Amino acid sequence: MSSSPAPCSRSWSISEDSLRRYVQFASESCIQELLAASDTNKGNGHDGWKVLTLDNGVEISKRRSGSLHTFRSRWILRSVSPQQFITVANAIDAAKQWDSDLVEARYIKDLEDNLSIIRLRFGDNSKPLFRNREFIVYERRETMEDGTLVVAVASLPKEIAAGLHPKQNNAIRGLLLQSGWVVEKLQDDSCVVTYVVQLDPAGWLPKCFVNRFNTKLVMIIENLQKLAQACPTQPQI
């Protein structure tokens, strides 16, 4: 009896139109989840979020559902507009300035003006779940009717990712289930930023990892604040 090929060796080649339609459909759910996570009027402590740290105006929370762990950070950026923040957060060439674990970030394909496929690669010295891993993700950028900016990021299915960009020999193809930014404008040209990332560690998440990941989130927030405050204000188009 012949054995079936290992799942990791499978790859799908799909048309650009099919890829675009898939990403548009998948990212819609991600956007709605991000907006729900950023809504401070919902939950009131009954939505599963547990505050891990609250320091200097930065709140970091975690929610678990089965084996899935979702981390959320929220903070207010004073005298920084949503456009300033997104300009920094979406500057792929500058991403290593606010995430020191990132070794490489580059665009693979632009599907639309607000829809891209990106490769992220992390090095041997990165935090657990990111160490020596690469992620093939979509990124969708949307402006809601009230002016809220949303950036949704998640991994493509492994077969589609393999067809777009074969895995490097020494890298582990990671899975980013859901992540992204929600940036809401305040009256004084400041903004409220919510960052969400969902991971699948396939089981129990050690407390030591939670602590290290909290530290990583705080570091990213501090770096982004400095970069956003130094970014010149750009006129809205």
Coordinates of C-alpha atoms in Angstrom, one line a residue:
M1 CA 0.0 0.0 0.0
S2 CA 1.5 3.3 -1.0
S3 CA 1.7 6.0 1.6
S4 CA 0.2 9.4 1.1
P5 CA 2.5 12.4 0.9
A6 CA 3.3 14.3 4.1
P7 CA 1.0 17.3 4.5
C8 CA 3.9 19.7 4.7
S9 CA 5.0 18.8 1.1
R10 CA 1.6 19.8 -0.4
S11 CA 1.2 23.1 -2.2
W12 CA -1.6 24.6 -4.2
S13 CA -1.2 26.8 -7.2
I14 CA -4.2 29.2 -7.6
S15 CA -4.9 32.1 -9.8
E16 CA -4.4 35.6 -8.5
D17 CA -8.2 36.3 -8.8
S18 CA -8.9 33.2 -6.7
L19 CA -6.3 34.3 -4.1
R20 CA -7.8 37.8 -4.0
R21 CA -11.3 36.5 -3.4
Y22 CA -10.1 34.1 -0.7
V23 CA -8.2 36.8 1.2
Q24 CA -11.1 39.3 0.9
F25 CA -13.4 36.7 2.4
A26 CA -11.0 35.5 5.2
S27 CA -10.0 39.0 6.2
E28 CA -13.6 40.2 6.6
S29 CA -13.9 37.9 9.6
C30 CA -10.6 39.0 11.0
I31 CA -11.6 42.7 10.7
Q32 CA -14.8 42.0 12.6
E33 CA -13.0 40.2 15.4
L34 CA -10.5 43.0 15.7
L35 CA -13.3 45.6 16.0
A36 CA -15.0 43.5 18.6
A37 CA -11.8 43.2 20.6
S38 CA -11.3 47.0 20.5
D39 CA -14.9 47.8 21.6
T40 CA -14.6 49.0 25.2
N41 CA -18.4 49.2 25.5
K42 CA -18.7 45.4 25.2
G43 CA -18.0 42.7 27.7
N44 CA -17.6 44.6 31.0
G45 CA -15.4 41.8 32.3
H46 CA -17.7 39.0 31.0
D47 CA -16.1 38.6 27.6
G48 CA -13.3 36.4 28.7
W49 CA -10.5 39.0 28.7
K50 CA -8.2 38.8 31.7
V51 CA -6.0 41.9 32.4
L52 CA -2.4 40.8 32.8
T53 CA -0.7 44.2 33.2
L54 CA -1.8 47.8 33.4
D55 CA 1.1 50.2 33.6
N56 CA 1.7 53.8 32.3
G57 CA -1.7 53.7 30.5
V58 CA -0.9 50.5 28.6
E59 CA -3.2 47.5 29.2
I60 CA -2.3 44.0 28.2
S61 CA -4.9 41.3 28.4
K62 CA -5.3 37.7 27.4
R63 CA -8.2 35.5 26.5
R64 CA -8.2 31.7 26.0
S65 CA -10.6 29.5 24.1
G66 CA -9.5 25.9 24.0
S67 CA -5.9 25.8 22.9
L68 CA -6.1 29.3 21.4
H69 CA -4.5 32.2 23.2
T70 CA -5.3 35.8 22.2
F71 CA -3.3 38.7 23.5
R72 CA -4.5 42.3 23.4
S73 CA -2.8 45.5 24.1
R74 CA -4.5 48.9 24.3
W75 CA -3.1 52.4 24.9
I76 CA -3.6 56.1 24.1
L77 CA -1.1 58.0 21.9
R78 CA -1.2 61.7 22.8
S79 CA -0.7 64.2 19.9
V80 CA -0.3 61.3 17.4
S81 CA -3.0 61.0 14.7
P82 CA -4.2 57.7 13.4
Q83 CA -2.5 58.4 10.1
Q84 CA 0.9 59.0 11.8
F85 CA 0.6 55.7 13.7
I86 CA -0.5 53.6 10.7
T87 CA 2.3 55.1 8.6
V88 CA 4.8 53.8 11.1
A89 CA 3.1 50.5 11.8
N90 CA 2.7 49.7 8.1
A91 CA 6.2 50.7 7.1
I92 CA 7.4 47.2 6.3
D93 CA 11.0 48.4 5.7
A94 CA 11.1 49.9 9.2
A95 CA 9.4 47.0 11.0
K96 CA 12.7 45.8 12.5
Q97 CA 12.9 49.2 14.3
W98 CA 9.9 48.3 16.5
D99 CA 10.2 44.5 16.5
S100 CA 13.8 43.5 17.2
D101 CA 13.0 39.8 16.7
L102 CA 12.1 40.3 13.1
V103 CA 14.9 39.5 10.6
E104 CA 13.2 40.1 7.3
A105 CA 9.9 41.5 6.1
R106 CA 9.0 41.9 2.4
Y107 CA 6.1 42.0 0.1
I108 CA 5.5 38.9 -2.1
K109 CA 2.4 40.2 -4.0
D110 CA 0.1 43.2 -4.0
L111 CA -3.5 42.0 -4.8
E112 CA -5.1 45.4 -4.5
D113 CA -4.2 48.9 -3.1
N114 CA -5.2 47.7 0.4
L115 CA -4.5 44.0 0.1
S116 CA -1.0 42.4 0.1
I117 CA 0.8 39.1 0.7
I118 CA 3.9 39.4 3.0
R119 CA 6.7 37.2 4.2
L120 CA 7.9 37.7 7.8
R121 CA 11.0 35.9 9.0
F122 CA 12.2 35.7 12.6
G123 CA 15.7 34.6 13.7
D124 CA 17.3 32.1 16.0
N125 CA 17.3 34.5 18.9
S126 CA 13.6 35.4 18.7
K127 CA 11.0 34.6 21.4
P128 CA 9.4 31.2 21.6
L129 CA 6.7 30.5 18.9
F130 CA 8.6 32.9 16.7
R131 CA 12.2 31.5 16.9
N132 CA 13.5 30.5 13.4
R133 CA 10.1 30.8 11.9
E134 CA 8.7 32.4 8.8
F135 CA 5.1 33.5 8.2
I136 CA 3.3 34.0 4.9
V137 CA 0.5 36.3 5.7
Y138 CA -2.1 38.6 4.1
E139 CA -2.5 42.2 5.2
R140 CA -5.7 44.1 4.6
R141 CA -6.0 47.8 5.4
E142 CA -9.5 49.4 5.8
T143 CA -10.9 52.7 6.8
M144 CA -14.3 52.4 8.5
E145 CA -17.2 54.9 8.1
D146 CA -16.3 56.6 11.4
G147 CA -12.7 57.0 10.4
T148 CA -11.4 54.1 12.4
L149 CA -8.4 52.5 10.7
V150 CA -8.1 48.7 10.8
V151 CA -5.2 46.5 9.6
A152 CA -5.9 42.8 9.6
V153 CA -3.1 40.2 9.3
A154 CA -3.2 36.4 9.3
S155 CA -1.4 33.4 7.8
L156 CA -2.5 31.9 4.5
P157 CA -3.4 28.2 4.5
K158 CA -0.1 26.3 4.4
E159 CA -0.8 24.8 1.0
I160 CA -1.5 28.2 -0.6
A161 CA 1.5 29.7 1.2
A162 CA 3.7 26.8 -0.1
G163 CA 2.5 27.5 -3.6
L164 CA 3.4 31.2 -3.3
H165 CA 6.7 30.9 -1.5
P166 CA 8.3 27.5 -0.9
K167 CA 9.5 27.1 2.7
Q168 CA 13.2 27.6 3.3
N169 CA 15.1 24.5 4.4
N170 CA 16.1 25.6 7.8
A171 CA 12.9 27.6 8.7
I172 CA 9.8 26.5 10.4
R173 CA 6.6 27.7 8.8
G174 CA 4.6 29.4 11.6
L175 CA 0.9 30.0 11.9
L176 CA -0.5 33.4 12.8
L177 CA -4.2 32.8 13.2
Q178 CA -5.2 36.4 13.6
S179 CA -3.6 39.7 14.4
G180 CA -3.9 43.4 13.6
W181 CA -4.4 47.0 14.6
V182 CA -7.4 49.1 15.3
V183 CA -6.7 52.8 15.5
E184 CA -9.5 55.2 16.7
K185 CA -9.2 58.9 16.4
L186 CA -9.8 61.1 19.5
Q187 CA -10.9 64.8 19.5
D188 CA -7.5 66.2 20.3
D189 CA -5.7 64.6 17.3
S190 CA -4.6 61.8 19.5
C191 CA -5.7 58.1 19.0
V192 CA -6.5 54.9 20.8
V193 CA -4.6 51.9 19.6
T194 CA -5.6 48.3 20.0
Y195 CA -3.3 45.5 18.9
V196 CA -4.5 41.9 18.9
V197 CA -2.5 38.7 18.2
Q198 CA -3.8 35.2 18.3
L199 CA -1.5 32.2 18.6
D200 CA -2.0 28.4 18.6
P201 CA 0.6 26.8 20.9
A202 CA -1.3 23.5 20.5
G203 CA -1.9 23.0 24.2
W204 CA -0.9 24.6 27.6
L205 CA 0.9 27.9 27.5
P206 CA 3.6 28.1 30.2
K207 CA 3.4 31.1 32.5
C208 CA 7.0 31.9 31.7
F209 CA 6.1 32.3 28.0
V210 CA 3.2 34.6 28.9
N211 CA 5.5 36.8 30.9
R212 CA 8.0 36.9 28.1
F213 CA 5.3 37.7 25.5
N214 CA 4.0 40.5 27.8
T215 CA 7.5 42.0 27.8
K216 CA 7.7 41.7 24.0
L217 CA 4.4 43.6 23.6
V218 CA 5.5 46.4 26.0
M219 CA 8.7 46.7 24.0
I220 CA 6.9 46.9 20.7
I221 CA 4.5 49.5 22.1
E222 CA 7.3 51.7 23.4
N223 CA 9.2 51.5 20.1
L224 CA 6.1 52.3 18.1
Q225 CA 5.3 55.3 20.3
K226 CA 8.8 56.8 19.7
L227 CA 8.6 56.2 16.0
A228 CA 5.0 57.6 15.6
Q229 CA 5.8 60.7 17.6
A230 CA 8.8 61.4 15.4
C231 CA 6.7 60.8 12.2
P232 CA 5.6 64.1 10.6
T233 CA 1.9 64.7 10.3
Q234 CA 0.7 63.9 6.8
P235 CA -2.4 65.6 5.3
Q236 CA -5.4 63.3 4.8
I237 CA -6.2 62.6 1.2

